[in-house]
Short mmCIF file of C-alpha atoms and ligand atoms in Angstrom, two decimals:
data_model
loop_
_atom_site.label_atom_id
_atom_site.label_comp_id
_atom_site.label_asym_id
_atom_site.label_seq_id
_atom_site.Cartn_x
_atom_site.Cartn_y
_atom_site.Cartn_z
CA UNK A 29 -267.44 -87.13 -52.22
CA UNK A 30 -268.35 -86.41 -48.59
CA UNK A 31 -266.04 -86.51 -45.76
CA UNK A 32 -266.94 -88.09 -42.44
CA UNK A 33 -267.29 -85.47 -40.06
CA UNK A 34 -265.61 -86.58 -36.25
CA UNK A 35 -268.68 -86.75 -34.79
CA UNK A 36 -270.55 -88.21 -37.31
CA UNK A 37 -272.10 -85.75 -39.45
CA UNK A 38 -271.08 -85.08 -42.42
CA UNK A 39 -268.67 -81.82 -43.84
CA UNK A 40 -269.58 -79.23 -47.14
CA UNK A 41 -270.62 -81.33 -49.70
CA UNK A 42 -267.61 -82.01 -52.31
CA UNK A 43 -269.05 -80.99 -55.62
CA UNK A 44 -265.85 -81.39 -57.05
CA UNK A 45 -266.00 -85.26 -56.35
CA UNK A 46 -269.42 -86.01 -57.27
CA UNK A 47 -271.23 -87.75 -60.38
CA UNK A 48 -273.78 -85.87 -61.17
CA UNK A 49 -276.91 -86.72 -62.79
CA UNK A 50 -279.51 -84.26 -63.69
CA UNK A 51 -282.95 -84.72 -65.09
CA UNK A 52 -284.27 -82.70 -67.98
CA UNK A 53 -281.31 -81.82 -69.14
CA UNK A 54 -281.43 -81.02 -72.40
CA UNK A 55 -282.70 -77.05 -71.89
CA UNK A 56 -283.49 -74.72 -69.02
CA UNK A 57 -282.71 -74.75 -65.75
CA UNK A 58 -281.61 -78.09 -66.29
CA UNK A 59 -278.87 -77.48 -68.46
CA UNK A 60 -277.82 -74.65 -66.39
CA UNK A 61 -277.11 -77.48 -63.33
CA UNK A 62 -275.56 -79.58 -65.73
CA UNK A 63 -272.97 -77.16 -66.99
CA UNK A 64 -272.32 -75.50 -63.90
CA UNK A 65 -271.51 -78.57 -62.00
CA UNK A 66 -269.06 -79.36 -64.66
CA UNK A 67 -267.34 -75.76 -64.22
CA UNK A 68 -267.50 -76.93 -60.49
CA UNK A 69 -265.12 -80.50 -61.15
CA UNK A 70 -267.94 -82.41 -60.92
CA UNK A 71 -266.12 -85.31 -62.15
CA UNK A 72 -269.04 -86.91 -64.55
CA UNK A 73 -272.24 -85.11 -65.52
CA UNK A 74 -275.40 -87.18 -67.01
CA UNK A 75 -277.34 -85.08 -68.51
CA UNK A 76 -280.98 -87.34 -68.56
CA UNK A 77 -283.04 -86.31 -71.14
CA UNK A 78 -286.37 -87.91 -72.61
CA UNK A 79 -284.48 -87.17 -75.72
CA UNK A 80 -281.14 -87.68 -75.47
CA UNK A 81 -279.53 -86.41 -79.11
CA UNK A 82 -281.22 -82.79 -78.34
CA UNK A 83 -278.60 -82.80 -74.94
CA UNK A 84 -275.53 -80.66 -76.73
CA UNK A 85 -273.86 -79.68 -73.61
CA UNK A 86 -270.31 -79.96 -74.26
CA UNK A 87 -268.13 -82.69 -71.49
CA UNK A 88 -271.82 -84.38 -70.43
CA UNK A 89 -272.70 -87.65 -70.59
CA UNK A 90 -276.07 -88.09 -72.14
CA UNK A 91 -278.48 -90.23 -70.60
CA UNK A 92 -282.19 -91.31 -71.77
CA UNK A 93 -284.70 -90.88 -69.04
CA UNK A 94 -288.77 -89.65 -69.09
CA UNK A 95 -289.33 -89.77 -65.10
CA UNK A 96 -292.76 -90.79 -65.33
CA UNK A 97 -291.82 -93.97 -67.17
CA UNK A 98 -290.44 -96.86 -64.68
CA UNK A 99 -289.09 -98.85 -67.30
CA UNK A 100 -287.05 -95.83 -68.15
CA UNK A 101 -285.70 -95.05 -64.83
CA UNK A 102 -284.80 -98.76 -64.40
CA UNK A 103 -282.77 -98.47 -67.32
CA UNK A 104 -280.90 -95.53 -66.15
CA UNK A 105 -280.48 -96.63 -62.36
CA UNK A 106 -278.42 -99.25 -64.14
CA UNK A 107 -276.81 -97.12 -66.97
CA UNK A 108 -275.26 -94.57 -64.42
CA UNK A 109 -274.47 -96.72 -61.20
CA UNK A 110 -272.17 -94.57 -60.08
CA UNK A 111 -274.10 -91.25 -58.65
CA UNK A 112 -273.77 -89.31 -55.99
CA UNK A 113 -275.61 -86.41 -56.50
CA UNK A 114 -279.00 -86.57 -57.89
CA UNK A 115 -281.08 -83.24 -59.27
CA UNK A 116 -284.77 -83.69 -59.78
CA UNK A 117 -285.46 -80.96 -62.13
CA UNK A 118 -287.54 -82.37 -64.99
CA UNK A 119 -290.56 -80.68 -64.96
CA UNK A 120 -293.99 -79.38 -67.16
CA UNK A 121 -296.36 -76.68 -66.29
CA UNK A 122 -299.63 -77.47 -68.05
CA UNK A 123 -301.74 -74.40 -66.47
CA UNK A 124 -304.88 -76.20 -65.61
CA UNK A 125 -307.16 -75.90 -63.05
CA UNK A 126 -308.31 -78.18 -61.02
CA UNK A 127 -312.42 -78.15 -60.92
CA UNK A 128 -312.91 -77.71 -64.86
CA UNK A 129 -309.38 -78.71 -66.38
CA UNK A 130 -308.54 -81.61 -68.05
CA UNK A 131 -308.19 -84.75 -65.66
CA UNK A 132 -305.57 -85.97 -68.07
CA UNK A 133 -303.18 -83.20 -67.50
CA UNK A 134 -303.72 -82.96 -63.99
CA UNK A 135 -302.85 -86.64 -63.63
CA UNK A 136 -299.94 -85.68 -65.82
CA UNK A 137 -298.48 -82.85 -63.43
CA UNK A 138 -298.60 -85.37 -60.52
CA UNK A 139 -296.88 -88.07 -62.34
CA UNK A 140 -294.84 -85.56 -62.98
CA UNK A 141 -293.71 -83.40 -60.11
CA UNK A 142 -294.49 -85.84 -57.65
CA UNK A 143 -294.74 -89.57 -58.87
CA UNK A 144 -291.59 -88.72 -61.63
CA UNK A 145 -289.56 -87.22 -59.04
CA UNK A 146 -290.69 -90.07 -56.06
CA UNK A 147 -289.54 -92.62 -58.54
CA UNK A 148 -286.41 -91.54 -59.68
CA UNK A 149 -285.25 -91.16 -55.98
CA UNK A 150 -286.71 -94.98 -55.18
CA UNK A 151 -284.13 -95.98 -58.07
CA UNK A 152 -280.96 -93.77 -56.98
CA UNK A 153 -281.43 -94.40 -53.67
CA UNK A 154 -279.60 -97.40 -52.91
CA UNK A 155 -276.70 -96.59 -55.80
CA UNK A 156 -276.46 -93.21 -53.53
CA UNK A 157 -276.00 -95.17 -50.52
CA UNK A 158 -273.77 -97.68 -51.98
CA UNK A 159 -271.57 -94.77 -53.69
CA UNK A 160 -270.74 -93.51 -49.60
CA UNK A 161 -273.73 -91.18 -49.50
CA UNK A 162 -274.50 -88.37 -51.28
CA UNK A 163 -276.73 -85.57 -51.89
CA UNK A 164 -280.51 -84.82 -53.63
CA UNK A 165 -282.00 -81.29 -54.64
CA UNK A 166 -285.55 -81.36 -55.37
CA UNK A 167 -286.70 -78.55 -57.58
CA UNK A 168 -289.75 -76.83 -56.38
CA UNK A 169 -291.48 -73.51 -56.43
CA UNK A 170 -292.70 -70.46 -55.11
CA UNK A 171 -295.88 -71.78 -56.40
CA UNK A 172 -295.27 -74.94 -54.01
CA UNK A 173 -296.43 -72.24 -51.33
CA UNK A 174 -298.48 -70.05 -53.36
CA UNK A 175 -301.52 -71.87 -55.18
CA UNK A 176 -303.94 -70.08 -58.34
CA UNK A 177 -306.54 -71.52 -60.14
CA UNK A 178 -304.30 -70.97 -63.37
CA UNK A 179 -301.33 -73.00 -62.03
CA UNK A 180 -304.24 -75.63 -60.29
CA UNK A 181 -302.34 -79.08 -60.98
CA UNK A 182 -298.61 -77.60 -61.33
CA UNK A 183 -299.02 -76.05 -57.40
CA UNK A 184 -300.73 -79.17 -56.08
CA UNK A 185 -298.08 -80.94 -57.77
CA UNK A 186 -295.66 -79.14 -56.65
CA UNK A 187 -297.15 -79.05 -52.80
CA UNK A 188 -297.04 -82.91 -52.98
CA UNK A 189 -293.42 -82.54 -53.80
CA UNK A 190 -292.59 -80.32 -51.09
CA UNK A 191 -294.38 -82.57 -48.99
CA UNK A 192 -292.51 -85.46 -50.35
CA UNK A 193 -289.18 -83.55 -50.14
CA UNK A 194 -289.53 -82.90 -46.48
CA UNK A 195 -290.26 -86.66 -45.83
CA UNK A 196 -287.22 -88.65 -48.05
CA UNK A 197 -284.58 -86.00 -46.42
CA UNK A 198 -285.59 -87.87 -42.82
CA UNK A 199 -285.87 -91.62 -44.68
CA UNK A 200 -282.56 -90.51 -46.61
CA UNK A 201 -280.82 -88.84 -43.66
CA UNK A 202 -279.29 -92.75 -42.02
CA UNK A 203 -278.18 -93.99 -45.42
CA UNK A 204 -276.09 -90.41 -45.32
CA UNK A 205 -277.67 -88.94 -48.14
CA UNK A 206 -278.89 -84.88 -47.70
CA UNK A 207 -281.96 -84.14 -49.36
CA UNK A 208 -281.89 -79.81 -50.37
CA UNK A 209 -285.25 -78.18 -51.76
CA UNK A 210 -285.33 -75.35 -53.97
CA UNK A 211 -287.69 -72.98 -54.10
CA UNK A 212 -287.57 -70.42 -57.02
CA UNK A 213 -290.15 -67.86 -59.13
CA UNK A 214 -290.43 -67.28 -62.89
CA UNK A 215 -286.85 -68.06 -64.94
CA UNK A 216 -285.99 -67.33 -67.98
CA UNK A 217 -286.87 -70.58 -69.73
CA UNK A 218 -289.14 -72.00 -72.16
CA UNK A 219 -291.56 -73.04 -69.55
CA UNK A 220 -291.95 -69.03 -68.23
CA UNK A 221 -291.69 -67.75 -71.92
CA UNK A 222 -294.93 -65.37 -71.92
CA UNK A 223 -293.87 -63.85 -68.57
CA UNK A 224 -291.90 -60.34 -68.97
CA UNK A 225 -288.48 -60.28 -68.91
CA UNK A 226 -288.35 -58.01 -66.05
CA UNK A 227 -290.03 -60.56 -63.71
CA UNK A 228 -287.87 -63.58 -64.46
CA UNK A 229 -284.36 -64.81 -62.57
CA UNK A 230 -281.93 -66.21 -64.96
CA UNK A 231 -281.84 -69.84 -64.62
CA UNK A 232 -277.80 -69.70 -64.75
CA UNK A 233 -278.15 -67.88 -61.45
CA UNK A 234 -280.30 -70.14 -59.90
CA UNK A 235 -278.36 -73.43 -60.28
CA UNK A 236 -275.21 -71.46 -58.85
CA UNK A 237 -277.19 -70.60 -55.80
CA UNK A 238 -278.52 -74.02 -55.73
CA UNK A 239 -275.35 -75.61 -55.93
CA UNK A 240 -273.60 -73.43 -53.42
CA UNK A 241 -276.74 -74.82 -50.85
CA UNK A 242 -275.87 -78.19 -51.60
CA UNK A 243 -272.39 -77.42 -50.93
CA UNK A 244 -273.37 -75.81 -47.78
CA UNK A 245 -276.07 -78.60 -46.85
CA UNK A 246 -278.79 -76.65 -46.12
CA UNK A 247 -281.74 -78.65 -46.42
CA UNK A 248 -283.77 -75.64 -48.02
CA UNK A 249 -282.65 -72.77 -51.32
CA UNK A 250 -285.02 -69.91 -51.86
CA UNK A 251 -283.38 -68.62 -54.91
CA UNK A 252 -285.50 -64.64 -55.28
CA UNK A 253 -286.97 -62.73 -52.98
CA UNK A 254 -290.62 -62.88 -54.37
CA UNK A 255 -290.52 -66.42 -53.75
CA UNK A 256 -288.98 -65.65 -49.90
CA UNK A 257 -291.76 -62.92 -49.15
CA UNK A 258 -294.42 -65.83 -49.85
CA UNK A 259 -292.28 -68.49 -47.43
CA UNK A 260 -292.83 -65.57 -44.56
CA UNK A 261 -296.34 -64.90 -45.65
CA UNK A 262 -297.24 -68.45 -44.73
CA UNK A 263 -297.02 -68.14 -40.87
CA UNK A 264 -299.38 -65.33 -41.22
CA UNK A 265 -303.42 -64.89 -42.30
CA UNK A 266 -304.25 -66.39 -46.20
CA UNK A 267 -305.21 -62.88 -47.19
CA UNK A 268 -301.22 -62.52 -46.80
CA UNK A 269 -301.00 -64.92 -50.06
CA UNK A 270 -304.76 -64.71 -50.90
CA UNK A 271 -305.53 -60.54 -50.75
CA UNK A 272 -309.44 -61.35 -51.86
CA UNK A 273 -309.87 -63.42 -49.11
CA UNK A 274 -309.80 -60.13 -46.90
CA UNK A 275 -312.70 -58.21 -48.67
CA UNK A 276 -314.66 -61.75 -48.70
CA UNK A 277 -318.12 -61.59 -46.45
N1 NAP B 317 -289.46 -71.57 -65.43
C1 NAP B 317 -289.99 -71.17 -64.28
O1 NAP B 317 -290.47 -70.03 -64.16
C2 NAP B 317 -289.97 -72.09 -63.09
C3 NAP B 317 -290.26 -71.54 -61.83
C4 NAP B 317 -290.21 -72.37 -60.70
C5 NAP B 317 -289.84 -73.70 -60.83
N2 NAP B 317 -289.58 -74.21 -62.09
C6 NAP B 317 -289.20 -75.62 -62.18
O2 NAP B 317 -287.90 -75.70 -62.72
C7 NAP B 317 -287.71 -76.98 -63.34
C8 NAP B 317 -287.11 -76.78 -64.72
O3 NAP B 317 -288.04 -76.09 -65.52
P1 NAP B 317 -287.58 -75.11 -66.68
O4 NAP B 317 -288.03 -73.77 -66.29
O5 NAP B 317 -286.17 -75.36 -67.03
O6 NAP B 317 -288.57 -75.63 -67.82
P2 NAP B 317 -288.34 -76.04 -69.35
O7 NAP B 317 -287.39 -75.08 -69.99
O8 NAP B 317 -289.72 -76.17 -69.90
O9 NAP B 317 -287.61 -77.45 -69.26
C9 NAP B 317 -288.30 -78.55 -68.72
C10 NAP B 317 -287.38 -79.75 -68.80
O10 NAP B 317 -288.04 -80.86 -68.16
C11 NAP B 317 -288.04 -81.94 -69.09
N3 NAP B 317 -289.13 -82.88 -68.86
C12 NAP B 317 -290.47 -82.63 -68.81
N4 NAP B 317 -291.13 -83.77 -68.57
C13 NAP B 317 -290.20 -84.75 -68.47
C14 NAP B 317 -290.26 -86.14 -68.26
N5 NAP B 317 -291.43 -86.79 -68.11
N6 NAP B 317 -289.10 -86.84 -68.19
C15 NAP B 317 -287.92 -86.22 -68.36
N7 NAP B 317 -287.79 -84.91 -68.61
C16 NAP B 317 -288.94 -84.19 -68.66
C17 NAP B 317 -288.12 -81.28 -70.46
O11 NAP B 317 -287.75 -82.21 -71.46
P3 NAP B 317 -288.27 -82.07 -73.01
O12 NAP B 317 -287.31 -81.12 -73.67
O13 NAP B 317 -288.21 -83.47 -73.50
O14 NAP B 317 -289.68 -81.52 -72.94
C18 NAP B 317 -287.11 -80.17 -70.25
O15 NAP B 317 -285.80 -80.66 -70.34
C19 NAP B 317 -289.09 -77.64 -63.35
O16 NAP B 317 -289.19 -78.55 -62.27
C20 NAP B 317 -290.04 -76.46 -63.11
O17 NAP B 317 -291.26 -76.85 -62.55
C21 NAP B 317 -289.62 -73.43 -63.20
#
């Protein structure tokens, strides 16, 4: 799927080569990747789902997986031995925050976002390597940068996956396996369904301009421009991401 460059690095990413195998599947963005990699000759698509009769994508393989079950992910490292290219993109957004929410759902964003996602690399990982190396794309967020009391657990989950992210692309990197993040605001999917049209990216679009970064092998996809005025805003004062903070005392 990935040619050796001469010196040793590696040349654009063959999507047309690669097994695929998405998580969350079944709707949202993660359907988007799943078609759009077969428009792109991927040459086998699973589409994991924690239910796998509700995946109706037409030319995907359907593949049972919840990511915060190891059992599960067991069962599909050995179901689909054959990836390549591995998109974490399973994902829940309980808006709780963190002093007076629910512990439960907390916990539950974390084995989500980061635990789910942590695992399901641990399991691919070798099959990746084994397969001549390969690619990952970690789906993040602008909110991965950007942290509110009404997204509490989903942007310290998210952090901790960014985190994470930035740490398995340098374990990865020797076994020849690229590790892409992607960064993105509100789409237009279930989870951002009480947000206005106006202020949402289609999800479609976002897996293209995903894909082409994997292609590319960059290790990092900002999808919107909201989501890149908040990356710059980092490097600068919190009130830049924080605006009370600058009428504070
Ligand atoms: N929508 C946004 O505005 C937005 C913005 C930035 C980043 N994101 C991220 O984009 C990714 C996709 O979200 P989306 O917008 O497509 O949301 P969505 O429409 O709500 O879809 C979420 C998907 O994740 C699956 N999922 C949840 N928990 C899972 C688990 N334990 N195991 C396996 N699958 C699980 C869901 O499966 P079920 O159908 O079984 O529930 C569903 O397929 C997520 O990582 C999300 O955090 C979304």
């Amino acid at each position: 799927m990935t040619a050796r460059h001469p010196h040793g690095g590696l040349e654009n990413m063959e999507i047309s080569n690669a097994v695929a195998l998405v998580t969350g599947a079944n709707r949202g963005l993660g359907r988007c990747f799943a078609e759009e990699l077969l428009r792109r000759g991927a040459a086998k698509v699973y589409a994991a789902a924690r239910n796998p009769a509700a995946v109706d994508s037409p030319g995907v393989v359907p593949l049972e997986l919840d990511i915060t079950d190891p059992a599960s992910i067991a069962e599909a490292v050995t179901a689909a031995p054959d990836v390549s290219l591995l998109i974490n993109n399973a994902g829940i957004s309980t808006h709780t925050p963190l002093v007076t929410g629910d512990m439960a759902k907390i916990q539950l964003e974390m084995e989500t976002a980061f635990f789910g996602h942590l695992n399901v690399i641990r399991g691919f990982a070798p099959a990746l390597e084994a397969n001549g190396g390969g690619a990952v794309l970690n789906v993040l967020s602008i909110l991965s940068w950007a942290h509110f009391p009404a997204y509490g657990a989903y942007s310290a989950a998210k952090s901790a996956a960014w985190a994470m992210t930035n740490v398995v692309r340098q374990e990865l990197a020797p076994m020849g396996i690229d590790v892409t993040a992607l960064h993105v605001g509100y789409m237009d999917t279930d989870m951002a369904d009480y947000v206005a049209a106006s202020e949402k990216i289609h999800p479609a679009l976002v897996a293209a301009t995903a894909l082409d970064g994997i292609q590319a092998r960059v290790p990092e996809v900002i999808a919107d421009e909201g989501t890149r005025r908040v990356k710059s805003a980092l490097s600068g004062g919190l009130e830049l991401i924080y605006p009370d903070l600058s009428t504070a005392g």
